[in-house]
Each structure stands twice: as structure tokens, then as C-alpha cells.
Short mmCIF file of C-alpha atoms in Angstrom, two decimals:
data_model
loop_
_atom_site.label_atom_id
_atom_site.label_comp_id
_atom_site.label_asym_id
_atom_site.label_seq_id
_atom_site.Cartn_x
_atom_site.Cartn_y
_atom_site.Cartn_z
CA MET A 14 -46.48 71.97 5.75
CA LEU A 15 -43.89 70.34 3.63
CA GLN A 16 -43.85 66.58 3.72
CA PRO A 17 -40.53 64.78 3.51
CA ARG A 18 -40.05 63.27 0.08
CA ARG A 19 -39.77 59.55 0.03
CA TYR A 20 -37.40 57.95 -2.43
CA ARG A 21 -38.30 54.53 -3.72
CA LEU A 22 -35.94 52.13 -5.43
CA PRO A 23 -37.06 51.84 -9.03
CA ALA A 24 -38.67 48.50 -9.79
CA GLY A 25 -36.31 47.91 -12.73
CA LEU A 26 -33.23 48.41 -10.59
CA LEU A 27 -34.61 46.06 -7.93
CA ALA A 28 -35.35 43.42 -10.56
CA GLY A 29 -31.87 43.84 -12.00
CA CYS A 30 -30.27 43.25 -8.59
CA CYS A 31 -32.34 40.09 -8.15
CA LEU A 32 -31.31 38.90 -11.59
CA LEU A 33 -27.67 39.48 -10.75
CA VAL A 34 -28.00 37.45 -7.57
CA VAL A 35 -29.74 34.64 -9.44
CA ALA A 36 -27.15 34.77 -12.22
CA GLY A 37 -24.39 34.58 -9.66
CA CYS A 38 -26.00 31.48 -8.15
CA GLN A 39 -26.72 29.71 -11.41
CA THR A 40 -23.47 30.20 -13.30
CA GLY A 41 -21.70 26.83 -13.46
CA GLN A 42 -24.64 24.55 -14.16
CA ASP A 43 -23.19 23.83 -17.59
CA ILE A 44 -19.95 22.38 -16.17
CA HIS A 45 -19.92 18.62 -15.58
CA PRO A 46 -17.27 15.88 -15.41
CA GLN A 47 -16.83 13.77 -18.53
CA ALA A 48 -15.73 10.39 -17.08
CA THR A 49 -18.02 7.51 -16.14
CA LEU A 50 -17.19 5.28 -13.21
CA PRO A 51 -16.61 1.68 -14.40
CA GLN A 52 -18.94 -1.02 -13.07
CA LEU A 53 -16.95 -3.94 -11.69
CA ASP A 54 -19.76 -6.42 -12.23
CA ALA A 55 -19.65 -5.73 -15.97
CA ILE A 56 -15.93 -6.62 -16.29
CA GLN A 57 -15.12 -10.07 -17.65
CA PRO A 58 -12.46 -11.80 -15.50
CA GLY A 59 -10.90 -13.76 -18.40
CA GLN A 60 -10.17 -17.44 -18.86
CA SER A 61 -7.20 -17.57 -16.48
CA ILE A 62 -9.30 -16.41 -13.52
CA ALA A 63 -12.54 -18.08 -14.61
CA GLY A 64 -10.63 -21.35 -14.97
CA GLN A 65 -10.20 -21.34 -11.20
CA ALA A 66 -13.97 -21.57 -10.64
CA SER A 67 -14.04 -25.32 -10.00
CA ALA A 68 -11.03 -25.19 -7.63
CA THR A 69 -12.50 -22.19 -5.81
CA ALA A 70 -15.86 -23.93 -5.43
CA ALA A 71 -14.17 -27.11 -4.16
CA THR A 72 -12.47 -25.15 -1.36
CA ALA A 73 -15.53 -23.09 -0.41
CA SER A 74 -15.61 -24.72 3.03
CA LEU A 75 -12.06 -23.59 3.81
CA PRO A 76 -11.67 -20.17 5.46
CA THR A 77 -10.26 -17.25 3.51
CA LEU A 78 -7.00 -16.15 5.09
CA ALA A 79 -7.03 -12.56 6.29
CA ALA A 80 -4.68 -10.06 4.69
CA GLY A 81 -3.06 -9.32 8.04
CA ASP A 82 -1.67 -12.74 8.92
CA TRP A 83 -1.32 -14.75 5.69
CA TRP A 84 2.42 -15.14 6.29
CA ARG A 85 1.81 -17.18 9.45
CA ARG A 86 1.07 -20.14 7.16
CA TYR A 87 4.83 -20.51 6.62
CA GLY A 88 5.15 -21.63 10.24
CA ASP A 89 8.55 -19.98 10.74
CA PRO A 90 8.94 -18.35 14.20
CA GLN A 91 11.78 -16.12 13.01
CA LEU A 92 9.71 -14.84 10.07
CA GLU A 93 6.78 -14.16 12.40
CA ARG A 94 9.01 -12.10 14.68
CA LEU A 95 10.35 -10.11 11.74
CA LEU A 96 6.94 -9.28 10.33
CA GLY A 97 5.49 -8.70 13.79
CA ALA A 98 7.99 -5.89 14.38
CA LEU A 99 7.45 -4.45 10.91
CA ALA A 100 5.03 -1.71 12.00
CA GLU A 101 7.50 -0.38 14.55
CA GLN A 102 10.64 -0.37 12.43
CA ALA A 103 9.95 0.03 8.72
CA PRO A 104 10.27 3.60 7.33
CA ASP A 105 7.58 2.97 4.69
CA ILE A 106 5.05 2.07 7.38
CA ALA A 107 5.97 5.16 9.40
CA LEU A 108 5.43 7.32 6.30
CA ALA A 109 2.02 5.75 5.68
CA GLU A 110 1.00 6.32 9.30
CA ALA A 111 2.03 9.98 9.02
CA ARG A 112 -0.26 10.34 6.01
CA ILE A 113 -3.12 8.82 8.02
CA ARG A 114 -2.59 11.34 10.82
CA ARG A 115 -2.53 14.16 8.30
CA ALA A 116 -5.81 12.99 6.76
CA GLN A 117 -7.39 12.72 10.22
CA ALA A 118 -6.25 16.26 11.01
CA ALA A 119 -7.94 17.48 7.81
CA VAL A 120 -11.19 15.84 8.90
CA ASP A 121 -10.95 17.50 12.32
CA THR A 122 -10.21 20.90 10.77
CA ILE A 123 -13.20 20.81 8.45
CA GLY A 124 -15.47 19.41 11.15
CA ALA A 125 -14.59 22.34 13.41
CA ALA A 126 -16.44 24.68 11.03
CA ASP A 127 -19.73 23.06 12.05
CA ALA A 128 -19.38 24.45 15.58
CA VAL A 129 -20.16 27.96 16.77
CA GLN A 130 -17.03 30.10 16.69
CA PHE A 131 -16.37 32.14 19.87
CA GLY A 132 -13.82 34.89 20.39
CA VAL A 133 -12.79 37.55 22.88
CA SER A 134 -11.07 40.83 22.07
CA ALA A 135 -9.76 43.70 24.19
CA SER A 136 -8.02 46.95 23.34
CA ALA A 137 -7.00 50.25 24.94
CA ALA A 138 -5.57 53.30 23.18
CA LEU A 139 -4.71 56.95 23.71
CA GLU A 140 -5.55 58.94 20.61
CA HIS A 141 -6.49 62.31 19.15
CA PHE A 142 -9.99 62.39 17.68
CA PRO A 143 -10.07 64.25 14.33
CA ASP A 144 -12.55 67.00 13.55
CA HIS A 145 -13.65 65.62 10.21
CA TYR A 146 -14.90 62.19 11.15
CA SER A 147 -17.88 60.56 12.77
CA TYR A 148 -17.06 61.70 16.31
CA SER A 149 -19.47 64.04 18.08
CA SER A 150 -18.50 67.59 18.98
CA GLN A 151 -17.79 66.39 22.50
CA TYR A 152 -14.73 64.48 21.23
CA ALA A 153 -13.90 66.02 17.84
CA GLY A 154 -10.58 67.82 17.83
CA LYS A 155 -9.68 66.61 21.30
CA SER A 156 -7.40 63.97 22.75
CA GLY A 157 -8.60 61.13 24.90
CA SER A 158 -8.70 57.42 25.33
CA GLU A 159 -10.73 54.55 23.93
CA GLY A 160 -11.28 51.08 25.33
CA LEU A 161 -13.00 47.88 24.29
CA LEU A 162 -13.68 44.54 25.95
CA MET A 163 -15.86 42.34 23.74
CA ALA A 164 -16.98 38.75 23.27
CA ASP A 165 -18.34 37.64 19.92
CA ALA A 166 -19.85 34.52 18.38
CA ARG A 167 -20.49 33.52 14.78
CA TYR A 168 -22.17 30.57 13.12
CA ARG A 169 -22.29 29.85 9.41
CA PHE A 170 -25.30 27.98 8.12
CA ASP A 171 -24.73 25.19 5.64
CA PHE A 172 -27.85 25.61 3.53
CA TRP A 173 -26.13 24.43 0.34
CA GLY A 174 -24.25 21.44 1.79
CA LYS A 175 -20.82 22.98 1.27
CA ARG A 176 -19.36 21.96 4.63
CA GLN A 177 -21.05 18.57 4.49
CA ALA A 178 -19.44 17.86 1.12
CA ALA A 179 -16.05 19.13 2.34
CA ASN A 180 -16.27 16.88 5.38
CA ALA A 181 -17.22 13.88 3.20
CA SER A 182 -14.27 14.64 0.93
CA ALA A 183 -11.87 14.74 3.88
CA GLN A 184 -13.25 11.47 5.26
CA ALA A 185 -12.86 9.81 1.85
CA ARG A 186 -9.24 10.94 1.73
CA GLN A 187 -8.74 9.53 5.19
CA GLN A 188 -10.09 6.18 3.98
CA ALA A 189 -7.75 6.40 1.00
CA ALA A 190 -4.80 7.01 3.35
CA LEU A 191 -5.79 3.98 5.44
CA ALA A 192 -6.04 1.82 2.33
CA GLN A 193 -2.71 3.10 1.02
CA ALA A 194 -1.10 2.27 4.36
CA ALA A 195 -2.51 -1.26 4.23
CA ASP A 196 -1.30 -1.64 0.65
CA ALA A 197 2.17 -0.37 1.59
CA GLY A 198 2.21 -2.85 4.45
CA LEU A 199 1.31 -5.74 2.15
CA LEU A 200 3.96 -4.77 -0.40
CA LEU A 201 6.56 -4.57 2.34
CA GLN A 202 5.47 -7.91 3.83
CA THR A 203 5.69 -9.66 0.48
CA ALA A 204 9.07 -8.06 -0.24
CA ILE A 205 10.43 -9.38 3.06
CA VAL A 206 8.94 -12.83 2.52
CA GLU A 207 10.39 -12.89 -1.01
CA SER A 208 13.87 -12.13 0.35
CA TYR A 209 13.31 -14.71 3.09
CA LEU A 210 12.38 -17.39 0.54
CA GLN A 211 15.51 -16.60 -1.44
CA LEU A 212 17.59 -16.73 1.76
CA ASP A 213 16.13 -20.17 2.44
CA SER A 214 16.99 -21.26 -1.10
CA VAL A 215 20.58 -20.03 -0.79
CA HIS A 216 21.05 -21.96 2.46
CA LYS A 217 19.86 -25.16 0.78
CA LEU A 218 21.94 -24.51 -2.32
CA ARG A 219 24.99 -24.27 -0.10
CA ALA A 220 24.25 -27.65 1.46
CA LEU A 221 23.95 -29.18 -2.02
CA ALA A 222 27.16 -27.47 -3.16
CA GLU A 223 29.06 -28.81 -0.15
CA ALA A 224 27.77 -32.33 -0.88
CA ALA A 225 28.85 -31.95 -4.51
CA LEU A 226 32.30 -30.70 -3.38
CA ASN A 227 32.77 -33.80 -1.23
CA GLN A 228 31.77 -36.05 -4.11
CA ARG A 229 34.17 -34.36 -6.52
CA GLN A 230 37.05 -34.58 -4.03
CA GLN A 231 36.40 -38.31 -3.67
CA THR A 232 36.27 -38.62 -7.46
CA ILE A 233 39.72 -37.00 -7.73
CA ALA A 234 41.07 -39.33 -5.06
CA LEU A 235 39.72 -42.37 -6.97
CA LEU A 236 41.12 -41.08 -10.26
CA ALA A 237 44.52 -40.52 -8.67
CA SER A 238 44.58 -44.19 -7.64
CA ARG A 239 43.59 -45.24 -11.16
CA VAL A 240 46.27 -43.02 -12.71
CA ARG A 241 48.91 -44.60 -10.51
CA ALA A 242 47.61 -48.01 -11.57
CA GLY A 243 47.69 -47.00 -15.23
CA LEU A 244 43.90 -47.29 -15.57
CA ALA A 245 43.30 -43.55 -16.18
CA THR A 246 45.14 -40.62 -17.72
CA GLU A 247 45.97 -37.11 -16.64
CA LEU A 248 43.25 -35.87 -19.01
CA ASP A 249 40.67 -37.45 -16.71
CA MET A 250 42.30 -35.72 -13.75
CA VAL A 251 42.24 -32.33 -15.50
CA ALA A 252 38.51 -32.65 -16.18
CA ALA A 253 37.83 -33.67 -12.56
CA ARG A 254 39.93 -30.80 -11.18
CA ASP A 255 38.09 -28.33 -13.44
CA ALA A 256 34.72 -29.58 -12.13
CA LEU A 257 36.04 -29.25 -8.55
CA THR A 258 37.18 -25.68 -9.23
CA GLN A 259 33.77 -24.77 -10.61
CA THR A 260 32.07 -26.21 -7.54
CA ARG A 261 34.36 -24.23 -5.25
CA GLY A 262 33.52 -21.10 -7.27
CA GLU A 263 29.81 -21.80 -6.79
CA LEU A 264 30.38 -22.12 -3.05
CA ALA A 265 32.22 -18.78 -3.01
CA ASN A 266 29.32 -17.12 -4.83
CA ILE A 267 26.83 -18.64 -2.40
CA ASP A 268 28.89 -17.49 0.59
CA ALA A 269 28.74 -13.96 -0.80
CA GLU A 270 25.00 -14.24 -1.53
CA LEU A 271 24.03 -15.29 2.02
CA PRO A 272 25.00 -12.03 3.78
CA ARG A 273 23.58 -9.99 0.92
CA ARG A 274 20.17 -11.60 1.39
CA ARG A 275 20.35 -11.06 5.15
CA HIS A 276 21.28 -7.41 4.68
CA GLN A 277 18.42 -6.97 2.21
CA ILE A 278 15.93 -8.19 4.82
CA ALA A 279 17.46 -5.89 7.42
CA ALA A 280 17.16 -2.89 5.08
CA LEU A 281 13.48 -3.64 4.42
CA LEU A 282 12.94 -3.65 8.17
CA GLY A 283 14.73 -0.33 8.60
CA GLN A 284 17.70 -2.00 10.32
CA GLY A 285 21.43 -1.98 9.70
CA PRO A 286 23.56 -4.84 8.31
CA ALA A 287 24.43 -5.98 11.85
CA PHE A 288 20.80 -6.96 12.38
CA GLY A 289 20.86 -9.07 9.23
CA ASP A 290 23.95 -10.91 10.42
CA THR A 291 21.94 -12.29 13.35
CA LEU A 292 19.36 -14.05 11.14
CA ALA A 293 19.40 -17.83 11.34
CA ALA A 294 18.59 -20.23 8.51
CA PRO A 295 14.84 -20.20 7.72
CA ALA A 296 12.61 -23.12 8.69
CA LEU A 297 9.67 -22.70 6.32
CA LEU A 298 6.67 -24.88 5.70
CA GLN A 299 5.52 -25.25 2.12
CA LEU A 300 2.40 -23.25 1.35
CA ALA A 301 -0.64 -24.79 -0.25
CA ASP A 302 -1.21 -23.05 -3.59
CA PRO A 303 -3.31 -19.91 -3.07
CA LEU A 304 -6.67 -19.70 -4.83
CA PRO A 305 -8.79 -16.58 -5.48
CA PRO A 306 -11.65 -16.39 -2.93
CA SER A 307 -13.97 -15.54 -5.84
CA ILE A 308 -13.81 -15.22 -9.60
CA LEU A 309 -16.21 -12.23 -9.62
CA PRO A 310 -14.24 -9.02 -10.19
CA ALA A 311 -16.31 -7.03 -7.65
CA SER A 312 -15.62 -9.56 -4.88
CA LEU A 313 -12.07 -10.28 -6.05
CA LEU A 314 -10.99 -6.65 -6.11
CA ALA A 315 -12.74 -5.76 -2.86
CA ARG A 316 -9.68 -7.13 -1.07
CA ARG A 317 -7.18 -5.06 -3.04
CA GLN A 318 -6.27 -2.07 -0.91
CA ASP A 319 -4.88 -0.10 -3.86
CA VAL A 320 -8.25 -0.45 -5.62
CA GLN A 321 -10.06 0.68 -2.47
CA ALA A 322 -7.73 3.65 -2.14
CA GLN A 323 -8.40 4.80 -5.70
CA ARG A 324 -12.14 4.32 -5.21
CA ALA A 325 -11.99 6.54 -2.13
CA MET A 326 -10.13 9.18 -4.14
CA VAL A 327 -12.95 9.13 -6.72
CA GLU A 328 -15.46 9.71 -3.91
CA ALA A 329 -13.32 12.58 -2.57
CA ALA A 330 -13.15 14.18 -6.02
CA GLN A 331 -16.92 13.87 -6.39
CA GLN A 332 -17.46 15.66 -3.08
CA ASP A 333 -14.98 18.36 -4.14
CA ILE A 334 -17.26 19.08 -7.10
CA ALA A 335 -20.15 19.56 -4.67
CA VAL A 336 -18.02 22.01 -2.68
CA ALA A 337 -17.16 23.97 -5.84
CA ARG A 338 -20.83 24.13 -6.86
CA ALA A 339 -21.88 25.35 -3.44
CA ALA A 340 -19.45 28.25 -3.82
CA PHE A 341 -21.87 29.81 -6.35
CA TYR A 342 -24.43 30.31 -3.57
CA PRO A 343 -24.26 32.93 -0.81
CA ASP A 344 -22.72 32.25 2.58
CA ILE A 345 -25.20 33.12 5.35
CA ASP A 346 -23.91 33.72 8.86
CA ILE A 347 -25.43 34.86 12.11
CA ALA A 348 -23.19 36.92 14.37
CA ALA A 349 -23.58 38.25 17.89
CA PHE A 350 -21.41 40.35 20.18
CA ALA A 351 -21.63 41.64 23.75
CA GLY A 352 -19.24 43.58 25.92
CA LEU A 353 -18.04 47.02 26.97
CA ARG A 354 -16.98 49.92 24.79
CA ALA A 355 -16.20 53.51 25.73
CA PHE A 356 -14.26 56.55 24.48
CA ASP A 357 -12.96 57.15 27.98
CA LEU A 358 -11.14 54.32 29.70
CA GLY A 359 -12.46 55.59 32.99
CA GLN A 360 -16.02 54.94 31.79
CA LEU A 361 -15.33 51.47 30.38
CA MET A 362 -16.54 49.45 33.38
CA ARG A 363 -19.72 51.46 33.94
CA PRO A 364 -23.22 50.14 33.00
CA GLY A 365 -23.63 52.75 30.30
CA SER A 366 -20.74 51.26 28.34
CA VAL A 367 -22.49 47.97 27.67
CA ALA A 368 -22.77 47.16 23.96
CA ALA A 369 -24.48 44.17 22.34
CA GLY A 370 -25.83 43.15 18.99
CA VAL A 371 -26.99 40.23 16.88
CA GLY A 372 -27.82 39.85 13.21
CA PRO A 373 -27.37 37.93 9.98
CA ALA A 374 -24.70 38.42 7.36
CA LEU A 375 -24.73 37.43 3.69
CA SER A 376 -21.74 37.15 1.40
CA LEU A 377 -21.81 36.48 -2.35
CA PRO A 378 -19.18 37.63 -4.85
CA LEU A 379 -21.16 38.45 -8.00
CA PHE A 380 -18.27 39.20 -10.33
CA ASP A 381 -15.06 37.27 -9.69
CA GLY A 382 -13.62 37.17 -13.18
CA GLY A 383 -14.62 33.50 -13.63
CA ALA A 384 -12.67 32.25 -10.61
CA ARG A 385 -15.49 30.04 -9.33
CA ARG A 386 -16.16 28.62 -12.78
CA GLY A 387 -12.46 27.87 -13.13
CA GLN A 388 -12.47 26.16 -9.74
CA LEU A 389 -15.44 24.01 -10.74
CA LYS A 390 -13.75 23.08 -14.02
CA GLN A 391 -10.63 22.11 -12.13
CA ARG A 392 -12.59 19.92 -9.72
CA SER A 393 -14.41 18.28 -12.62
CA ALA A 394 -11.09 17.55 -14.32
CA ASP A 395 -9.76 16.14 -11.03
CA TYR A 396 -12.75 13.80 -10.91
CA ASP A 397 -12.09 12.64 -14.48
CA ALA A 398 -8.45 11.99 -13.57
CA ALA A 399 -9.47 10.07 -10.43
CA VAL A 400 -11.88 7.88 -12.44
CA ALA A 401 -9.16 7.20 -15.02
CA ALA A 402 -6.70 6.26 -12.27
CA TYR A 403 -9.32 4.00 -10.67
CA HIS A 404 -10.03 2.29 -13.99
CA HIS A 405 -6.30 1.77 -14.59
CA THR A 406 -5.84 0.34 -11.09
CA VAL A 407 -8.76 -2.07 -11.57
CA MET A 408 -7.45 -3.32 -14.92
CA THR A 409 -3.91 -3.65 -13.56
CA ALA A 410 -5.18 -5.59 -10.53
CA LEU A 411 -7.10 -8.05 -12.72
CA GLN A 412 -4.06 -8.44 -14.96
CA GLN A 413 -1.86 -9.19 -11.94
CA VAL A 414 -4.30 -11.82 -10.66
CA ALA A 415 -4.56 -13.46 -14.09
CA ASP A 416 -0.78 -13.36 -14.58
CA GLY A 417 -0.28 -14.72 -11.06
CA VAL A 418 -2.58 -17.67 -11.73
CA VAL A 419 -0.81 -18.47 -15.01
CA ALA A 420 2.68 -18.05 -13.50
CA LEU A 421 1.86 -20.34 -10.58
CA ARG A 422 0.37 -22.97 -12.88
CA GLY A 423 3.49 -22.99 -15.05
CA ALA A 424 5.83 -23.01 -12.03
CA ARG A 425 3.91 -25.89 -10.48
CA GLN A 426 4.19 -27.94 -13.68
CA ARG A 427 7.95 -27.34 -13.88
CA ASP A 428 8.23 -28.19 -10.20
CA GLU A 429 6.49 -31.52 -10.69
CA LEU A 430 8.72 -32.37 -13.65
CA ALA A 431 11.84 -31.52 -11.64
CA GLN A 432 10.61 -33.64 -8.74
CA GLN A 433 9.99 -36.57 -11.08
CA THR A 434 13.50 -36.24 -12.54
CA MET A 435 14.96 -36.14 -9.05
CA ARG A 436 13.07 -39.31 -8.09
CA ASP A 437 14.34 -41.04 -11.22
CA TRP A 438 17.95 -40.12 -10.41
CA ARG A 439 17.51 -41.29 -6.82
CA VAL A 440 16.43 -44.69 -8.14
CA ALA A 441 19.36 -44.73 -10.54
CA ALA A 442 21.83 -43.87 -7.77
CA THR A 443 20.41 -46.62 -5.57
CA LEU A 444 20.68 -49.15 -8.41
CA GLN A 445 24.25 -48.09 -9.13
CA GLN A 446 25.11 -48.57 -5.47
CA GLN A 447 23.59 -52.05 -5.52
CA ARG A 448 25.59 -52.86 -8.66
CA ALA A 449 28.74 -51.71 -6.86
CA HIS A 450 28.01 -54.04 -3.92
CA SER A 451 27.61 -56.90 -6.41
CA GLY A 452 30.91 -56.06 -8.08
CA MET A 453 29.23 -55.01 -11.32
CA ALA A 454 30.16 -51.29 -11.05
CA GLY A 455 33.07 -49.31 -9.69
CA ALA A 456 33.35 -46.44 -7.28
CA LEU A 457 33.61 -43.88 -10.11
CA ALA A 458 30.28 -44.99 -11.51
CA VAL A 459 28.69 -44.66 -8.05
CA ASN A 460 30.13 -41.15 -7.63
CA ALA A 461 28.94 -40.13 -11.09
CA ALA A 462 25.39 -41.28 -10.26
CA GLN A 463 25.44 -39.41 -6.98
CA LEU A 464 26.69 -36.23 -8.68
CA ALA A 465 23.88 -36.54 -11.21
CA LEU A 466 21.42 -36.94 -8.31
CA LEU A 467 22.81 -33.82 -6.65
CA GLY A 468 22.35 -31.93 -9.92
CA SER A 469 18.72 -33.05 -10.13
CA GLN A 470 18.21 -32.03 -6.51
CA ARG A 471 19.57 -28.58 -7.27
CA ARG A 472 17.21 -28.21 -10.24
CA ALA A 473 14.32 -29.39 -8.04
CA LEU A 474 15.27 -26.82 -5.40
CA GLU A 475 15.39 -24.04 -7.98
CA ALA A 476 12.00 -25.13 -9.35
CA ALA A 477 10.54 -25.25 -5.83
CA THR A 478 11.87 -21.75 -5.16
CA ARG A 479 10.27 -20.43 -8.34
CA THR A 480 7.00 -22.05 -7.26
CA GLY A 481 7.23 -20.39 -3.84
CA LEU A 482 7.88 -16.99 -5.46
CA ALA A 483 4.94 -17.55 -7.84
CA GLN A 484 2.73 -18.35 -4.85
CA LEU A 485 3.88 -15.16 -3.19
CA GLY A 486 3.19 -13.15 -6.35
CA LEU A 487 -0.38 -14.45 -6.46
CA VAL A 488 -0.86 -13.68 -2.76
CA ARG A 489 0.27 -10.12 -3.47
CA ALA A 490 -2.05 -9.88 -6.49
CA LEU A 491 -5.00 -11.09 -4.37
CA GLY A 492 -4.39 -8.36 -1.81
CA GLY A 493 -3.17 -10.79 0.83
CA ALA A 494 -6.59 -12.44 1.20
CA TRP A 495 -6.66 -15.91 -0.35
CA ARG A 496 -7.96 -19.41 0.10
CA PRO A 497 -5.52 -22.36 0.34
CA ALA A 498 -5.92 -25.15 -2.19
CA SER A 499 -5.81 -27.67 0.69
CA ALA A 500 -6.55 -27.58 4.39
CA THR A 501 -2.97 -28.17 5.55
CA SER A 502 0.52 -27.24 4.51
CA THR A 503 3.22 -29.68 3.60
CA ASN A 504 5.97 -30.47 6.09
CA PRO A 505 8.79 -29.50 5.84
CA ALA A 506 9.82 -26.56 3.68
CA VAL A 507 9.82 -27.71 0.08
CA ALA A 508 10.40 -31.04 -1.53
CA ALA A 509 13.95 -29.97 -2.26
CA ALA A 510 14.65 -29.75 1.47
CA THR A 511 14.12 -33.48 1.84
CA ALA A 512 16.21 -33.93 -1.27
CA THR A 513 19.10 -32.16 0.46
CA ALA A 514 18.85 -34.43 3.48
CA ALA A 515 18.75 -37.43 1.22
CA ALA A 516 21.82 -36.23 -0.65
CA GLN A 517 23.79 -35.93 2.56
CA SER A 518 22.74 -39.41 3.70
CA LEU A 519 23.81 -41.18 0.49
CA PRO A 520 27.11 -43.10 0.58
CA THR A 521 29.96 -41.07 -0.80
CA SER A 522 32.17 -43.96 -1.81
CA GLN A 523 31.88 -47.62 -2.57
CA ARG A 524 30.96 -49.61 0.57
#
């Protein structure tokens, strides 16, 4: 009796197949990113930041202001209303929120792959069954019908951590989107506050210019009397009229600057010029100088949302590398189906038409022309680029903090000098007024002293504005989280605001 011959797969061929599978899984181990993530603790902060150590330690008992409400320290109800409505009106904030929703959707999409996938399919067809195919003689060469009603399920195992890495990458990108939105919000807040500070300065400059205009008009009136008395010449009148014309020109420029500043604020809020026209004059308190909460780069930069966003992008790029490496290993699924299938639609709903099955499935492309290696190289290069961008952001952030500290220090020194000059001129104006009461000085001398005082008040206001803008720049550099140099703010506005009130209260002619 003849025995059926059994064919066995040659051992060499079997070993070769195993080697191919192993080679397919191992190719790519020689590809690695080149960049090294910088360690923040190893970065030297520099003398400008380190020089704040004693001031920072002296204010350790004071709370660090949160990045979300630092602007409340200005104590201006109108400013609080503007920034409170920022999230609802500003286009930049709306764009950032759209990016957050997109990142969240990516997380949900990738997370869905961890669940069992279910599906249902149904079909019905009239067809002619060919002779030369897999149909039995009962159907071959005949016409008939075919029906199917099937439910199927599939689950892909994550033995190599591919989906876990993809999910971690999506979550890191979501964190980056949140940080970018917070950073965009801070930049927009500081831009609005900057325009608001300048609007406040323009209002006060106008009050000083009006006071100077009144003084110059009185000077012309006094000179006219002296010309008629033969005590002055027309040359003196020409010089006085020229100064009056210049002051009127300054007022015209200021009147044009006021609506421009209002419209700028409205545009930042996503509003039209009509909204800006409704803004009243600011009523700001003077901020205490901001101090860094810490001089350690790791703690200092932890509050910078742009740094946190770039760090999250580095983490996302690192997880993308893990996804690309997992692609070298086979995908293993388990699939199951159950339902009804029949060649005759009339037999579809009968018990004999029940079909069911379950089993594993393995997928591994052995030869892909280097596509997976190219993908891994691309992901490694993306990681190097993310690390470089993170390093650049860290260095830029430290530079901005150091520059902000230096700029504020210089602005504060100029502010103090301008305040001292203003105080000196106030004393001189008072003395000149006393001399006029004693008959030792004339009205022109009093007016000249008061004009000089107004000039010093204007310089003090400009210096105070530069100090306020320097404070704001340091707040922006610190990520909106800072510690005030003193427990309370000064009241009111800036020292130049009291100078304006004093200028308006001074006598404008000889009493």
C-alpha cells in the first residue's frame, strides 16, 4: 500500500525565514538622535540675575503673584474689565484655544485604538457563478444569489509600546498647546497693558501741555504790557509767540495720539475703533518693582510658558522616536467574526447558514525599501531640532530676564534723577513766587520759573513712563509670575501724576 509522501520544509529555509524576521525587527538599532537635552541646573544665571539674590531673599515672605492676575496690581477697574473680557474677544486667544481642541482631538483619536474595534456588515447580490473558480459543482456555471450578515471584532495588542508612545506624544503636544495658549495670553495681556500705560502717559502729557499753554499766554500778555510801556521789544514778543506756537503744536500732536492709543487697545481686544472711543482716562496705581521669584534657572524658567511648551515638544519628539522604532516589530491582532452567510438568499436566515471564527493575525513588512529606517531618521532629526529649539528658548528667556533687570535698574535711576530735578524746580518756583510777593521779582520771572517747573514735570512723567514700561518688560520676561519689591503699591499712579496736579495748582500770575 502506498503511503502518502510527506514534504518537510528544509531546515535551512526555515532558518532563513527566521533570520529574515529577526533582521526585519532589528534594522534601525544603529539610528539615534545626536542632540543632548540641556540641564537647567548647570546654566549660570549671570551677574544681572544673581545680583538680585539679596533683594529676592529679603522679599521671601511676600507671595509670588500668579501669572493669571498680575495686572490687578494696577488697581484700575477699567483695565480689569478689559483684560477680563480678553478670552472672549481676542482673535489670538481664540486661535490658541482652537489649537488646544485640535490637540485634544488627537489624543482622543489615538486613545481610541486601545479599545476593541467592532463592526457590522451586510450584503446581498444576484450573480452568475463561474465554472473556473472555487465554487462547487452545485453552483458552478449557474446563476443565483448570495447574502451576508456579519459582525466582527478586532483588537491589536501593543506588545512593543507603539500605541503607548503615540498616546504619550499626543498628550505632550496637548500640553505644548496649553502652554502656547498661556504664553499667547500673557503676550496679549502685556501688549494691552503697555498701550494702556502709554494712554495714561498721553493723558497726563496733555494736562501738562495745557498748563504750559496757559503760562505762555500769560507771558505774552505781560510782554505786551511791557512793550507798550517801552520796557520790552518786539523781539521778545516774537520769541514768546514762537514758544506758544510750539506748545499748541504739541497739543495738536497729543490730541491725535490719544485716539490712536485707544484704537490700538481696541484692536488688541478684537474690537473696532468705536470701542476704543469709549475708553476713559486710566487711573493706575504705581507698581512695586518686580523681582524674580528665584535666581535659579530651573525655578526661574519653570514659570515661562514658552519654555514649557518647547520642553513638551521635546518630549513629544522623543515619543515619536519610540513609535518609529516599534514599527520595526510585527503588529499582532486577534480577530473574530460571527453571523450568517449563504449562496441563496432564501437560506440566509436558517441555522445552517451560521458562520463564526476567531484567530490571530500577524503583519510585518520585511522589505520596504528603507521606508521605516527613513521614518526613524526623520523622527531622530525632529528630536534634534526640538532640543535645539528648546535650548534657544531657554537662552533667550534668560537673556530677556537679565535684560529686563538691567533695563529696570537703569530706568529707575533715571526716574529718581528726574524726580529730584522736579523737586528742585518746585522749590525754585516757590522761592520765585515769594520774591514776587516781596517785590524783588516780577511776573515774568515767576512765569519763567513755572514754565521750567512744567518742563521738569514733563521729563519726570516721561521717566516714570519708561520705568513703568521697564517693569512691564520684566513681568513679561518672568512669565507673569513675579514677587513685588514691597508689600504695597504707591498711590496714585506715578510720581508725575502728583506733579501734574501740583502744576495746575501753582499761581499763574503774580499775586
